[in-house]
Amino acid sequence: MKSWWFTEDCYPYLPDENSYPSIRVELPNVHCDPQKASELYNRYLDLWCAADELGIGIMVNEHHQTATCMVPAAPIMLGILARQTERARLLILGNPLPNRNQPVRVAEEMAMIDVISKGRLECGFVRSVPYESAAANILPYKGTERLWEAHDLILKAWTTHDGPFNFEGRWYRHRQVNIWPRPWQQPHPPVWITMGSAGTAVPVAEHGYVGAVFLAGYPRIRSIFGGYRNAYLAAHGKPAPFDRLAYLALCYVGENEREAENGANHLMWYMQANKVAEQWRNPPGYYQPPVAAAVMRGVGPGIPVNPTLDQQMARGNVFAGTPDQVYAQIKAFWEYSGGFGHMIIMGQAGFLSDADALKSMQLYTDEVYPRLRELTKKSDPAEVAERSRAMADKESADLGNFGTKFVR
Amino acid sequence: MKLQGIDLDVARMGSGSPLLMLHGVGGPVAGMPFATRLAEKFEIIAPVHPGFAGTRIPDHFDCIDDLVYLYLDLLDLLDLRETLLVGFSMGGWVAAEMASMTTERLSRLALVNSVGVKVGGRDDRDIADLFAVSGKRLAEIMFHDPSMMPGFADMSEEQLETVAANRMALGVYTWDPYMHNPKLPGRLHRVTIPVHFMWGASDGLVSVDYGRGFCAMIPGATMTVIEEAGHAPHMEQPDRFVDALLAFAS
């Protein structure tokens, strides 16, 4: 099991939530003090540098026009970290391909980071979330098709070394493609793609890429990972290794339960501050009509309204407790999911102090991470998947097993 | 009806000279009382834009031109002549594009609270952004009397799914450039048949001033403003609407 440390780089110093309709897309940037933003950027970069020193991977992402994430250009953050870190693999998860009109520019940026970091880039591609549509001025209709066409162009740009080639697809056209530099890693950096359903997992598995799932929890994880494993087996004739699947959750490790509860409650800012007006949650063509209709009724997918720590822990979206408890929670989820080889932890959000974020990062690295590595090392992917398939469906964790006092 | 390999839904009613009716952002209107009155004088041909009202968006469709060529072919296929072309809202945009290409099969063009051009400067929001407003605000934008539009909570599952599908199709045809073609004003001089604009006075999507600006782009075009109506005067003031249209057509 490899672990990755992630923060969204939020700007938490906001007015009363009742004073604005949406934290995303339309929150006026009069509320953004550039001086505070600068301090935050530098604090977050320090935390990523600490992850490098502790031996955990680094993950960055981007969102636009939102206080939940101040990184509208993840390649810039990763470019800084490529220079400032020494060892960590650098995961960008990811480049929102359908919202970027020049895939060749993405290929260039990623090659540059790969070269500066001497081959430490792990390159993720994502379709992007619905709120990004207005900010990018891009219709999300056929976003998945656009993602894969942009992907094809980027892969060809990375792996063509004999001068310009021509690309005239349905969505992207570029007649003289010849990127400088070319990537350090040959034939190209590892590719990750996010998956939201068994169907979207299929092409990811067929390409043999790392399929990443964010916060799907107990209710959806098996169908998505199962879709990946089936497609991987069909395409490659062997079971998917653990390292082809990744799961992201919020995670706080404390020395004791009180400390863990406090830290995890701070992390919950990420979900609780996500007040988004209905129109930004549901741009035309992002969801198929039945799902879009559900969003209009207020019961669609995405982060639930008024999420609580207890509920999100039970769903497998938050792991929190002492090192023993966090290991037990992740292990139970891992077994239920059929196994995965990358644990991405969101370890900072809201007003969580740097000291507390660091403390959790250290405890995770020292006391949880080694056991997770051991878990995947001694397990056989096909057997774990088989055992998972035999388990009855569940919507939430068996909380009693964790002995976590604050999960009531 | 099969056209361009597409199963095109076309409502047909009434008898008389042909009237090709192109619906707007809200979906088909041929079943409404105003259309029944028009059917006493005209043979109405009313296609459903693919993607609206439960129909499929063809895989290769992604802009307004796809509708423009579809309906030029429809005129040919049905061999319609001396046709009164009536376009509502987004359908008005399609109609204006068609007429700028050829008026060979047309006698007159009526544009009802039509989008399709930009009349202001680059910083002016000429056309309200329907994708940037809540359902409640949408009703206020579209109707003089917002209670004309039921709230999402009052709709059946099936109705809401149709609304969601219509909205997706609307996005496909109008997203960018939003609800207009920057080239269209430079082509409107080619429209040499009589053109009449009809406009609900309290439209929040495209104002009466927008309508006047659009009207001024077509030589000789005239305009009727219909009071106590929003973006859909044919729904809110069906009698005044039909009277005005019949006056223009005769």
Short mmCIF file of C-alpha atoms in Angstrom, two decimals, chain A residues 248-394:
data_model
loop_
_atom_site.label_atom_id
_atom_site.label_comp_id
_atom_site.label_asym_id
_atom_site.label_seq_id
_atom_site.Cartn_x
_atom_site.Cartn_y
_atom_site.Cartn_z
CA LEU A 248 -9.40 8.91 -1.07
CA ALA A 249 -10.89 9.69 2.33
CA LEU A 250 -10.53 12.25 5.08
CA CYS A 251 -8.20 10.95 7.77
CA TYR A 252 -7.08 12.13 11.18
CA VAL A 253 -4.89 10.12 13.53
CA GLY A 254 -4.58 11.26 17.15
CA GLU A 255 -2.68 10.02 20.14
CA ASN A 256 -5.99 9.51 21.87
CA GLU A 257 -9.66 9.61 20.92
CA ARG A 258 -10.25 13.13 22.16
CA GLU A 259 -7.46 14.44 19.98
CA ALA A 260 -8.68 12.42 17.01
CA GLU A 261 -12.24 13.63 17.37
CA ASN A 262 -11.08 17.22 17.51
CA GLY A 263 -8.90 16.84 14.42
CA ALA A 264 -11.54 14.98 12.45
CA ASN A 265 -14.15 17.60 13.30
CA HIS A 266 -11.81 20.22 11.84
CA LEU A 267 -11.47 18.14 8.65
CA MET A 268 -15.26 18.03 8.35
CA TRP A 269 -15.09 21.70 7.31
CA TYR A 270 -14.41 20.36 3.82
CA MET A 271 -17.89 18.83 3.67
CA GLN A 272 -19.76 21.19 5.95
CA ALA A 273 -18.62 24.41 4.23
CA ASN A 274 -19.61 23.11 0.82
CA LYS A 275 -22.69 25.28 0.43
CA VAL A 276 -23.43 25.29 -3.29
CA ALA A 277 -26.42 26.84 -5.05
CA GLU A 278 -28.56 24.38 -7.01
CA GLN A 279 -27.73 25.72 -10.47
CA TRP A 280 -23.98 25.16 -10.00
CA ARG A 281 -24.54 21.57 -8.87
CA ASN A 282 -26.39 20.62 -12.00
CA PRO A 283 -25.04 22.12 -15.25
CA PRO A 284 -26.78 20.83 -18.40
CA GLY A 285 -25.35 17.54 -19.63
CA TYR A 286 -23.19 16.72 -16.62
CA TYR A 287 -25.67 14.12 -15.42
CA GLN A 288 -28.03 11.97 -17.45
CA PRO A 289 -31.61 13.32 -17.10
CA PRO A 290 -32.80 10.91 -14.35
CA VAL A 291 -29.85 11.93 -12.15
CA ALA A 292 -30.18 15.60 -13.08
CA ALA A 293 -33.86 15.40 -12.10
CA ALA A 294 -32.86 13.90 -8.75
CA VAL A 295 -30.47 16.81 -8.19
CA MET A 296 -33.34 19.21 -8.94
CA ARG A 297 -35.34 17.45 -6.23
CA GLY A 298 -32.38 17.88 -3.89
CA VAL A 299 -31.56 14.19 -3.59
CA GLY A 300 -28.78 13.79 -6.15
CA PRO A 301 -25.21 12.57 -5.76
CA GLY A 302 -22.43 14.52 -4.15
CA ILE A 303 -21.64 15.59 -0.62
CA PRO A 304 -24.80 15.32 1.52
CA VAL A 305 -26.41 18.33 3.12
CA ASN A 306 -25.51 18.71 6.80
CA PRO A 307 -22.98 15.87 6.95
CA THR A 308 -21.89 14.79 10.40
CA LEU A 309 -18.64 13.18 11.46
CA ASP A 310 -20.38 10.08 12.82
CA GLN A 311 -22.32 9.55 9.62
CA GLN A 312 -19.30 10.12 7.36
CA MET A 313 -17.12 7.79 9.44
CA ALA A 314 -19.77 5.11 9.24
CA ARG A 315 -19.90 5.53 5.47
CA GLY A 316 -16.16 5.05 5.10
CA ASN A 317 -15.53 8.62 3.98
CA VAL A 318 -13.63 9.58 7.15
CA PHE A 319 -11.12 7.48 9.04
CA ALA A 320 -10.30 8.86 12.48
CA GLY A 321 -9.08 7.67 15.81
CA THR A 322 -5.96 6.35 17.47
CA PRO A 323 -3.46 4.60 15.18
CA ASP A 324 -4.96 1.21 16.08
CA GLN A 325 -8.46 2.42 15.38
CA VAL A 326 -7.58 4.07 12.08
CA TYR A 327 -5.77 0.96 10.95
CA ALA A 328 -8.79 -1.15 11.88
CA GLN A 329 -11.16 1.21 10.04
CA ILE A 330 -9.08 1.30 6.87
CA LYS A 331 -8.50 -2.44 6.97
CA ALA A 332 -12.23 -3.16 7.32
CA PHE A 333 -13.03 -0.85 4.42
CA TRP A 334 -10.16 -2.26 2.38
CA GLU A 335 -11.42 -5.80 2.88
CA TYR A 336 -14.99 -4.86 2.04
CA SER A 337 -13.86 -3.00 -1.09
CA GLY A 338 -11.86 -5.97 -2.34
CA GLY A 339 -8.54 -4.24 -1.81
CA PHE A 340 -6.63 -1.30 -3.20
CA GLY A 341 -3.01 -0.24 -3.27
CA HIS A 342 -3.17 3.52 -2.76
CA MET A 343 -4.63 5.26 0.26
CA ILE A 344 -5.00 8.99 -0.35
CA ILE A 345 -5.65 10.93 2.82
CA MET A 346 -7.08 14.40 3.01
CA GLY A 347 -5.20 15.45 6.10
CA GLN A 348 -5.86 19.15 6.32
CA ALA A 349 -8.98 21.27 5.91
CA GLY A 350 -10.69 24.29 7.41
CA PHE A 351 -9.04 25.68 10.52
CA LEU A 352 -6.99 22.61 11.42
CA SER A 353 -3.67 23.97 12.66
CA ASP A 354 -0.40 23.06 11.00
CA ALA A 355 0.80 21.50 14.24
CA ASP A 356 -2.25 19.25 14.42
CA ALA A 357 -2.07 18.35 10.73
CA LEU A 358 1.60 17.48 11.14
CA LYS A 359 1.01 15.44 14.24
CA SER A 360 -1.59 13.32 12.45
CA MET A 361 0.67 12.97 9.42
CA GLN A 362 3.49 11.77 11.67
CA LEU A 363 1.30 9.27 13.55
CA TYR A 364 -0.08 7.96 10.29
CA THR A 365 3.38 7.54 8.82
CA ASP A 366 4.88 5.93 11.89
CA GLU A 367 2.06 3.73 13.07
CA VAL A 368 -0.60 3.20 10.40
CA TYR A 369 1.31 3.24 7.13
CA PRO A 370 3.71 0.36 7.95
CA ARG A 371 0.80 -1.90 8.85
CA LEU A 372 -1.04 -1.01 5.63
CA ARG A 373 2.09 -1.77 3.61
CA GLU A 374 2.32 -5.11 5.35
CA LEU A 375 -1.36 -5.77 4.69
CA THR A 376 -1.05 -5.45 0.92
CA LYS A 377 2.33 -7.18 0.85
CA LYS A 378 1.06 -10.36 2.47
CA SER A 379 -2.31 -10.45 0.67
CA ASP A 380 -3.23 -11.85 -2.71
CA PRO A 381 -5.41 -9.48 -4.79
CA ALA A 382 -7.57 -12.23 -6.27
CA GLU A 383 -8.26 -13.73 -2.83
CA VAL A 384 -9.11 -10.38 -1.25
CA ALA A 385 -11.46 -9.58 -4.15
CA GLU A 386 -13.07 -13.00 -3.83
CA ARG A 387 -13.66 -12.58 -0.10
CA SER A 388 -15.13 -9.13 -0.75
CA ARG A 389 -17.58 -10.53 -3.28
CA ALA A 390 -18.80 -13.03 -0.71
CA MET A 391 -19.65 -10.31 1.82
CA ALA A 392 -23.22 -9.05 2.17
CA ASP A 393 -23.91 -5.49 0.98
CA LYS A 394 -23.57 -2.84 3.62
#
